[in-house]
Short mmCIF file of C-alpha atoms and ligand atoms in Angstrom, two decimals:
data_model
loop_
_atom_site.label_atom_id
_atom_site.label_comp_id
_atom_site.label_asym_id
_atom_site.label_seq_id
_atom_site.Cartn_x
_atom_site.Cartn_y
_atom_site.Cartn_z
CA MET A 1 65.51 48.86 51.75
CA GLU A 2 63.55 45.56 51.93
CA SER A 3 60.13 45.73 50.05
CA SER A 4 58.31 45.10 53.23
CA GLN A 5 59.84 47.87 54.86
CA TYR A 6 59.43 50.43 52.12
CA LEU A 7 55.82 49.43 51.93
CA ILE A 8 55.37 50.07 55.68
CA GLU A 9 57.01 53.70 55.30
CA LEU A 10 54.56 54.34 52.66
CA SER A 11 51.50 52.97 54.36
CA LYS A 12 52.55 55.68 56.97
CA CYS A 13 50.95 58.36 54.81
CA ILE A 14 47.70 59.59 56.06
CA ARG A 15 47.46 61.83 53.04
CA CYS A 16 46.91 65.09 55.06
CA GLY A 17 48.92 67.04 52.38
CA SER A 18 51.00 69.05 54.47
CA CYS A 19 53.99 67.97 52.19
CA LYS A 20 52.34 69.93 49.12
CA ALA A 21 52.92 73.40 50.76
CA PHE A 22 56.10 74.20 49.23
CA CYS A 23 56.26 71.59 46.57
CA PRO A 24 57.56 73.50 43.47
CA THR A 25 56.36 70.88 40.78
CA TYR A 26 53.22 71.04 42.42
CA ASP A 27 53.11 74.96 42.29
CA GLU A 28 53.93 74.75 38.73
CA ASP A 29 51.30 72.02 37.61
CA SER A 30 48.59 71.68 40.28
CA THR A 31 47.64 68.17 39.62
CA GLU A 32 47.72 65.65 42.37
CA ALA A 33 50.44 63.48 40.99
CA MET A 34 53.00 66.20 40.70
CA GLY A 35 53.05 66.88 44.31
CA ALA A 36 54.64 65.18 47.07
CA ARG A 37 51.46 63.46 48.51
CA GLY A 38 50.57 62.37 45.01
CA ARG A 39 53.96 60.82 44.53
CA LEU A 40 53.74 58.82 47.70
CA ALA A 41 50.14 57.38 46.73
CA LEU A 42 51.66 56.40 43.27
CA LEU A 43 54.68 54.78 44.99
CA TRP A 44 52.40 52.85 47.27
CA GLY A 45 50.32 51.65 44.46
CA PHE A 46 53.38 50.46 42.60
CA SER A 47 54.85 48.88 45.88
CA SER A 48 51.56 47.04 46.58
CA GLY A 49 51.27 45.60 43.21
CA GLN A 50 48.10 47.67 42.39
CA LEU A 51 49.98 49.68 39.78
CA ALA A 52 52.03 48.66 37.07
CA PRO A 53 55.15 50.63 35.93
CA SER A 54 54.30 52.84 33.04
CA PRO A 55 55.88 55.87 31.41
CA ILE A 56 53.38 57.99 32.97
CA LEU A 57 54.15 56.62 36.28
CA ASN A 58 57.80 57.11 35.77
CA ASP A 59 57.27 60.67 34.57
CA ARG A 60 55.75 61.58 37.75
CA ILE A 61 58.20 60.00 40.17
CA PHE A 62 61.35 61.32 38.26
CA SER A 63 59.86 64.91 37.93
CA CYS A 64 60.34 65.53 41.53
CA THR A 65 63.24 67.97 41.76
CA THR A 66 64.43 66.29 45.22
CA CYS A 67 64.57 69.83 46.70
CA GLY A 68 63.58 68.44 50.09
CA ALA A 69 61.04 71.25 50.65
CA CYS A 70 58.54 68.39 51.86
CA SER A 71 60.68 66.53 53.99
CA GLY A 72 60.41 68.33 57.30
CA LEU A 73 56.76 68.88 56.90
CA CYS A 74 55.53 65.57 57.28
CA PRO A 75 54.03 65.11 60.56
CA LEU A 76 54.49 61.43 60.43
CA GLY A 77 58.16 61.93 59.81
CA ILE A 78 58.20 60.22 56.50
CA ASP A 79 61.38 61.10 54.70
CA ILE A 80 59.79 61.75 51.46
CA LYS A 81 62.85 62.45 49.29
CA GLU A 82 64.36 59.41 50.50
CA VAL A 83 61.19 57.49 49.61
CA VAL A 84 61.45 59.09 46.09
CA TYR A 85 64.97 57.98 45.56
CA HIS A 86 64.02 54.55 46.53
CA GLY A 87 61.15 54.52 44.17
CA ARG A 88 63.46 55.46 41.33
CA SER A 89 65.77 52.60 42.21
CA LEU A 90 62.64 50.28 41.77
CA LEU A 91 61.61 52.10 38.59
CA LYS A 92 64.81 52.58 36.86
CA ASN A 93 64.81 49.54 34.72
CA THR A 94 61.39 50.32 33.13
CA ASP A 95 62.37 54.02 32.79
CA LYS A 96 63.61 54.26 29.01
CA LYS A 97 63.46 58.13 28.81
CA ARG A 98 66.52 58.41 30.92
CA ARG A 99 68.51 55.54 29.98
CA TYR A 100 70.91 57.65 27.79
CA LEU A 101 71.68 59.96 30.74
CA ARG A 102 72.00 56.98 32.97
CA PHE A 103 74.67 55.53 30.62
CA LEU A 104 76.29 58.98 30.55
CA ALA A 105 76.39 59.56 34.26
CA ARG A 106 77.95 56.21 34.94
CA PHE A 107 80.64 56.93 32.40
CA PHE A 108 81.26 60.31 33.57
CA THR A 109 81.36 59.10 37.41
CA LYS A 110 83.80 56.24 36.45
CA LYS A 111 85.84 58.25 34.22
CA PRO A 112 85.62 62.14 35.11
CA THR A 113 88.88 63.36 33.83
CA LEU A 114 88.59 61.41 30.61
CA SER A 115 84.97 62.86 30.08
CA PHE A 116 86.30 66.42 30.83
CA ARG A 117 89.16 65.99 28.34
CA LEU A 118 86.59 64.62 25.63
CA LEU A 119 84.22 67.46 26.21
CA SER A 120 86.64 70.10 26.06
CA ILE A 121 87.97 68.76 22.67
CA THR A 122 84.57 68.68 21.28
CA GLN A 123 82.56 71.44 23.00
CA HIS A 124 82.76 74.13 20.26
CA ILE A 125 80.81 71.53 17.81
CA LEU A 126 78.99 69.19 20.34
CA PHE A 127 77.57 71.85 22.64
CA PRO A 128 76.01 73.90 20.02
CA TYR A 129 74.72 70.95 18.16
CA LEU A 130 72.99 69.49 21.44
CA LEU A 131 71.72 73.05 22.32
CA LYS A 132 69.95 73.12 18.71
CA LYS A 133 68.63 69.73 19.21
CA GLY A 134 67.01 70.80 22.56
CA LEU A 135 69.13 68.37 24.40
CA ILE A 136 70.93 70.55 26.53
CA PRO A 137 69.43 73.72 28.25
CA PHE A 138 72.53 76.07 27.75
CA ASN A 139 75.76 76.25 25.91
CA PRO A 140 78.51 75.66 28.59
CA GLU A 141 82.02 77.04 28.23
CA LEU A 142 84.27 74.66 30.07
CA PRO A 143 87.33 76.03 31.50
CA GLU A 144 90.78 75.17 30.19
CA HIS A 145 91.72 73.38 33.22
CA HIS A 146 89.95 71.31 35.90
CA LEU A 147 90.80 72.21 39.60
CA LYS A 148 92.11 68.85 41.01
CA ASP A 149 93.39 65.53 39.76
CA ARG A 150 95.98 64.73 42.35
CA LEU A 151 96.53 65.69 46.15
CA GLN A 152 97.15 69.23 46.68
CA VAL A 153 98.06 70.83 50.07
CA TYR A 154 98.12 74.52 50.44
CA THR A 155 100.28 75.44 53.59
CA VAL A 156 100.10 78.88 55.61
CA SER A 157 102.81 80.09 57.99
CA LYS A 158 100.84 80.83 60.86
CA LYS A 159 98.27 78.18 61.04
CA LYS A 160 94.95 78.57 62.73
CA GLY A 161 93.75 75.02 61.65
CA ARG A 162 93.68 72.51 58.59
CA VAL A 163 90.49 72.02 56.35
CA ALA A 164 89.87 69.62 53.64
CA VAL A 165 87.69 70.76 50.33
CA PHE A 166 85.25 68.20 48.72
CA THR A 167 85.53 69.87 45.45
CA GLY A 168 82.46 68.39 43.62
CA CYS A 169 82.05 67.71 39.88
CA THR A 170 80.54 71.09 39.07
CA ILE A 171 83.22 73.12 40.94
CA ASN A 172 85.88 70.85 39.63
CA PHE A 173 85.02 70.77 35.94
CA LEU A 174 82.81 74.08 35.31
CA TYR A 175 83.75 76.58 38.08
CA PRO A 176 87.45 75.84 39.22
CA HIS A 177 87.88 79.52 39.68
CA LEU A 178 85.42 79.31 42.65
CA GLY A 179 87.39 76.50 44.28
CA GLU A 180 90.60 78.83 43.89
CA SER A 181 88.42 81.60 45.73
CA LEU A 182 87.59 79.34 48.36
CA ILE A 183 91.40 78.37 48.82
CA ASN A 184 92.36 82.07 48.97
CA VAL A 185 89.78 83.04 51.43
CA LEU A 186 90.56 79.83 53.81
CA HIS A 187 94.47 81.03 53.26
CA ARG A 188 93.45 84.59 54.33
CA LEU A 189 92.11 83.28 57.40
CA GLY A 190 95.05 81.10 58.29
CA TYR A 191 93.70 77.79 57.28
CA GLU A 192 95.92 75.16 55.50
CA VAL A 193 93.82 73.48 52.68
CA ILE A 194 93.97 70.13 51.49
CA LEU A 195 92.10 68.73 48.41
CA PRO A 196 92.82 64.93 48.83
CA ALA A 197 93.36 62.78 45.77
CA GLY A 198 90.78 60.11 44.93
CA GLU A 199 87.86 62.15 45.51
CA VAL A 200 84.72 61.12 43.38
CA CYS A 201 81.28 62.48 42.73
CA CYS A 202 79.27 62.74 45.78
CA GLY A 203 76.66 60.24 44.18
CA ALA A 204 73.53 62.51 44.28
CA PRO A 205 72.97 62.72 40.38
CA LEU A 206 73.27 59.12 40.35
CA ARG A 207 70.67 58.80 42.91
CA THR A 208 68.34 61.27 41.21
CA LEU A 209 68.37 58.52 38.26
CA GLY A 210 67.66 55.71 40.36
CA LEU A 211 71.43 54.36 40.39
CA GLU A 212 71.70 53.55 44.11
CA LYS A 213 74.14 50.80 43.91
CA GLU A 214 76.40 52.95 41.77
CA ALA A 215 76.03 56.08 44.20
CA ILE A 216 76.82 53.60 47.29
CA GLU A 217 80.07 52.68 45.71
CA LEU A 218 80.93 56.47 45.41
CA ALA A 219 79.84 57.34 48.92
CA LYS A 220 82.22 54.42 50.20
CA LYS A 221 84.93 55.63 48.38
CA ASN A 222 84.53 59.34 49.53
CA LEU A 223 84.01 58.19 53.16
CA GLY A 224 87.33 56.18 53.06
CA ILE A 225 89.21 59.19 51.88
CA PHE A 226 87.85 62.25 53.93
CA ASN A 227 87.18 60.07 57.09
CA ARG A 228 90.89 59.46 57.42
CA LEU A 229 92.14 62.99 57.21
CA ASN A 230 93.21 64.97 60.39
CA VAL A 231 91.17 68.07 59.66
CA ASP A 232 88.96 70.52 61.44
CA ALA A 233 86.23 70.68 58.94
CA VAL A 234 85.46 69.42 55.14
CA LEU A 235 84.11 72.28 53.21
CA SER A 236 82.20 72.17 49.92
CA LEU A 237 80.92 75.09 47.74
CA CYS A 238 78.14 72.95 46.66
CA PRO A 239 75.52 72.21 49.06
CA THR A 240 74.09 69.33 47.25
CA CYS A 241 77.55 67.64 48.03
CA THR A 242 77.39 68.70 51.60
CA LEU A 243 73.97 67.44 51.97
CA ALA A 244 74.94 64.12 50.25
CA ILE A 245 78.34 63.45 52.29
CA LYS A 246 76.90 64.52 55.54
CA VAL A 247 73.03 63.72 55.67
CA GLU A 248 72.38 61.31 53.08
CA TYR A 249 75.37 59.05 53.28
CA PRO A 250 74.26 57.78 56.80
CA LYS A 251 70.86 56.80 55.27
CA LEU A 252 72.66 55.06 52.32
CA ILE A 253 75.54 53.33 53.88
CA GLY A 254 75.23 53.87 57.50
CA ASP A 255 78.08 56.47 57.91
CA GLY A 256 78.61 59.96 56.75
CA ILE A 257 81.35 62.59 56.59
CA ASP A 258 80.67 64.16 59.88
CA LYS A 259 83.00 67.00 59.48
CA ALA A 260 81.31 68.26 56.35
CA VAL A 261 80.25 71.78 57.00
CA ASP A 262 78.76 74.53 54.76
CA ILE A 263 81.27 77.23 54.13
CA SER A 264 79.03 80.22 55.25
CA SER A 265 78.51 78.30 58.66
CA PHE A 266 82.35 77.44 58.84
CA ILE A 267 83.60 81.00 58.18
CA ILE A 268 80.79 83.43 59.68
CA ASP A 269 82.39 83.70 62.95
CA LYS A 270 86.15 83.96 61.53
CA LEU A 271 85.26 87.01 59.49
CA GLU A 272 85.57 90.41 60.83
CA PRO A 273 84.01 93.44 59.32
CA SER A 274 87.80 95.00 59.17
CA GLN A 275 88.68 92.39 56.86
CA PHE A 276 86.36 93.68 54.20
CA SER A 277 86.96 96.83 52.16
CA SER A 278 84.50 99.79 52.44
CA LEU A 279 84.47 99.74 48.73
CA SER A 280 81.75 97.27 48.84
CA SER A 281 79.27 99.42 50.67
CA SER A 282 75.94 100.52 49.57
CA LYS A 283 75.73 97.92 46.86
CA GLY A 284 72.37 96.30 46.66
CA ALA A 285 72.34 92.42 46.44
CA ILE A 286 69.74 89.86 46.38
CA TYR A 287 70.26 86.53 47.87
CA HIS A 288 68.82 83.26 46.46
CA ASP A 289 68.67 80.29 48.78
CA PRO A 290 69.70 77.04 47.41
CA CYS A 291 66.96 74.53 48.15
CA HIS A 292 69.56 72.01 49.52
CA LEU A 293 71.12 74.49 51.83
CA LYS A 294 67.73 75.73 53.02
CA TYR A 295 65.71 72.85 53.36
CA GLY A 296 68.20 69.90 53.57
CA LEU A 297 70.93 71.78 55.93
CA GLY A 298 68.61 74.38 57.38
CA ILE A 299 71.04 77.27 56.58
CA GLU A 300 69.41 80.72 55.68
CA ARG A 301 70.82 83.24 58.06
CA GLU A 302 74.48 82.66 57.57
CA PRO A 303 74.82 83.78 54.22
CA ARG A 304 72.59 86.77 54.67
CA GLU A 305 74.77 87.78 57.77
CA ILE A 306 77.94 87.69 55.67
CA ILE A 307 76.43 89.69 53.08
CA LYS A 308 75.36 92.11 55.33
CA ASN A 309 78.68 92.20 57.31
CA ILE A 310 80.77 92.74 53.69
CA GLY A 311 78.81 96.08 53.52
CA PHE A 312 75.96 95.15 50.85
CA ASP A 313 72.55 96.31 51.30
CA LEU A 314 70.70 92.81 51.30
CA ILE A 315 67.22 92.99 49.37
CA GLU A 316 65.07 90.35 50.44
CA THR A 317 62.36 89.07 47.80
CA GLU A 318 59.21 87.61 47.93
CA GLY A 319 60.33 84.15 49.35
CA THR A 320 62.91 82.28 47.52
CA LYS A 321 61.66 79.54 45.17
CA CYS A 322 63.27 76.66 43.53
CA CYS A 323 65.24 77.75 40.34
CA GLY A 324 64.51 74.74 38.61
CA PHE A 325 67.96 73.47 37.94
CA ALA A 326 68.02 70.27 40.04
CA GLY A 327 70.78 68.79 38.29
CA LEU A 328 69.73 66.18 35.61
CA PHE A 329 66.01 67.27 36.24
CA SER A 330 66.85 70.28 34.01
CA LEU A 331 67.75 67.98 31.01
CA SER A 332 64.72 65.52 31.34
CA TYR A 333 62.11 68.11 32.20
CA LYS A 334 63.19 71.28 30.09
CA LYS A 335 59.81 73.04 29.85
CA LEU A 336 59.26 72.38 33.77
CA SER A 337 62.48 73.63 34.91
CA GLN A 338 62.15 76.74 32.48
CA GLY A 339 58.67 77.34 34.13
CA LEU A 340 60.29 77.25 37.64
CA LEU A 341 63.11 79.37 36.68
CA ASN A 342 60.63 82.22 35.12
CA LYS A 343 58.63 82.20 38.61
CA CYS A 344 61.84 82.33 40.65
CA ILE A 345 63.29 85.19 38.73
CA MET A 346 60.28 87.26 38.41
CA ASP A 347 60.82 89.21 41.41
CA TYR A 348 64.80 89.35 41.09
CA THR A 349 64.63 90.94 37.68
CA LYS A 350 62.34 93.56 38.70
CA ARG A 351 64.46 94.55 41.79
CA GLU A 352 67.08 97.53 41.92
CA ALA A 353 69.72 95.16 42.80
CA GLU A 354 73.08 95.25 41.13
CA MET A 355 73.76 91.60 41.55
CA ILE A 356 72.28 88.16 42.79
CA ILE A 357 74.33 86.09 45.20
CA THR A 358 73.77 82.56 45.87
CA ALA A 359 75.75 79.55 47.48
CA CYS A 360 75.39 76.93 45.01
CA PRO A 361 77.25 76.54 41.36
CA GLY A 362 73.88 74.55 40.12
CA CYS A 363 71.84 77.90 40.97
CA MET A 364 74.37 79.86 39.30
CA ILE A 365 74.06 77.89 35.97
CA GLN A 366 70.22 78.06 36.20
CA LEU A 367 69.88 81.94 37.28
CA THR A 368 72.72 82.74 34.78
CA LYS A 369 70.31 81.39 32.06
CA GLY A 370 67.30 83.69 33.01
CA VAL A 371 68.73 86.82 34.57
CA LYS A 372 70.31 89.01 31.90
CA ASN A 373 70.31 92.33 33.60
CA LYS A 374 72.72 91.60 36.61
CA PRO A 375 75.46 89.25 37.46
CA VAL A 376 74.68 86.01 39.16
CA LEU A 377 77.54 85.46 41.79
CA HIS A 378 78.77 82.76 44.26
CA LEU A 379 79.02 83.81 47.75
CA ILE A 380 82.69 82.66 47.77
CA GLU A 381 83.77 85.08 45.03
CA VAL A 382 81.93 88.03 46.78
CA ILE A 383 83.65 87.17 49.99
CA GLU A 384 87.12 86.83 48.28
CA GLU A 385 86.58 90.06 46.65
CA ALA A 386 85.61 91.96 49.45
CA MET A 387 88.59 90.84 51.30
CA PHE A 388 91.43 91.22 48.70
CA GLN A 389 90.10 94.39 47.30
CA GLN A 390 91.87 96.38 50.18
CA SER A 391 95.20 94.78 49.79
S1 SF4 B 401 61.46 66.72 47.09
FE1 SF4 B 401 60.56 68.93 46.27
S2 SF4 B 401 59.85 68.34 44.18
FE2 SF4 B 401 60.05 66.32 45.16
S3 SF4 B 401 58.01 66.09 46.05
FE3 SF4 B 401 59.22 67.19 47.75
S4 SF4 B 401 58.72 69.29 47.52
FE4 SF4 B 401 58.12 68.19 45.68
S1 SF4 B 402 52.83 65.17 55.02
FE1 SF4 B 402 53.34 63.14 55.30
S2 SF4 B 402 51.43 61.94 55.94
FE2 SF4 B 402 50.82 64.25 55.03
S3 SF4 B 402 50.49 63.40 52.85
FE3 SF4 B 402 52.52 64.21 52.90
S4 SF4 B 402 53.62 62.19 53.35
FE4 SF4 B 402 51.39 61.75 53.85
#
């Protein structure tokens, strides 16, 4: 974005404050600069030359979780999340605090398989050390194998259609079993599944660090791969990836992966109650809305319908709050992230539910850290279990 255009966008703000209504960071720390309106005012001050870059300015701008709870609320139609992303790209060279994260994010997105191997070899020494030093919020257990590193096609005999999977880094390297669950479910529904070679990170984590140029390179690569495929849909288990490739790519590079669909909207009308085992009945389940699914893609009903169709008692809680993961935010703002998590799970832990179901691998990481009295599951593993229990 040209600097004059950016200033015009920022100047549209009439400081009405509507965008603060659901801002999780403002909810946690009620100072103006920790809310959406305050961040826009700071970016306006910086872009108009009235405010010099400083660690405090950077801290306020990089502390936005990019949840998107503010974007649809602006009466002037300001795309606040995009404004914040662009602001970060302007501030990144002055932001020393996250320079190591930028280095690691660049390296990981360029050499994902090598990074995974290095981390796998060193994980039992490295992760406990980083945890002890407070540099990571939890001790991850890496799986033995990641999901994909080459073209994979899973054929079916009576084919109803063909879909591609946008695996995403978290599913590929941390939760490959969820990718396998997705393939099993799609297969059972009669879909041929393709995992194309050459997929790269969706770029969202890079944008949160202000690495716009690098994110553009990744977006172009993914677009070239997925838009060439002859498929009915491109499905991802991570709403951040779906939001990035479908909604954010057009803003970033002028074109997106139009066929990208959230899995719950794709499969909801393909699932019959008869496909589920009655063994699931009467289990109480809480559904946690991932921010990017709810605010970014507008999907709240479909996962709930699926959970009810499986036969679970859906327990509604006092309004879903941001879990505080937000990718690299949880590494940069550990205290804030923990505060958001505590608020989010307060109601979940009190309820008589047997499980928490969500639809985002990032939310799973964060909620698992805080909720110890019930399992946190991805919607796809719940669907798979209900479908395959009876066979
Ligand atoms: S994206 Fe979320 S955290 Fe950031 S300003 Fe908007 S509501 Fe607040
Ligand atoms: S809702 Fe829009 S106009 Fe109102 S304060 Fe927020 S950004 Fe400014």
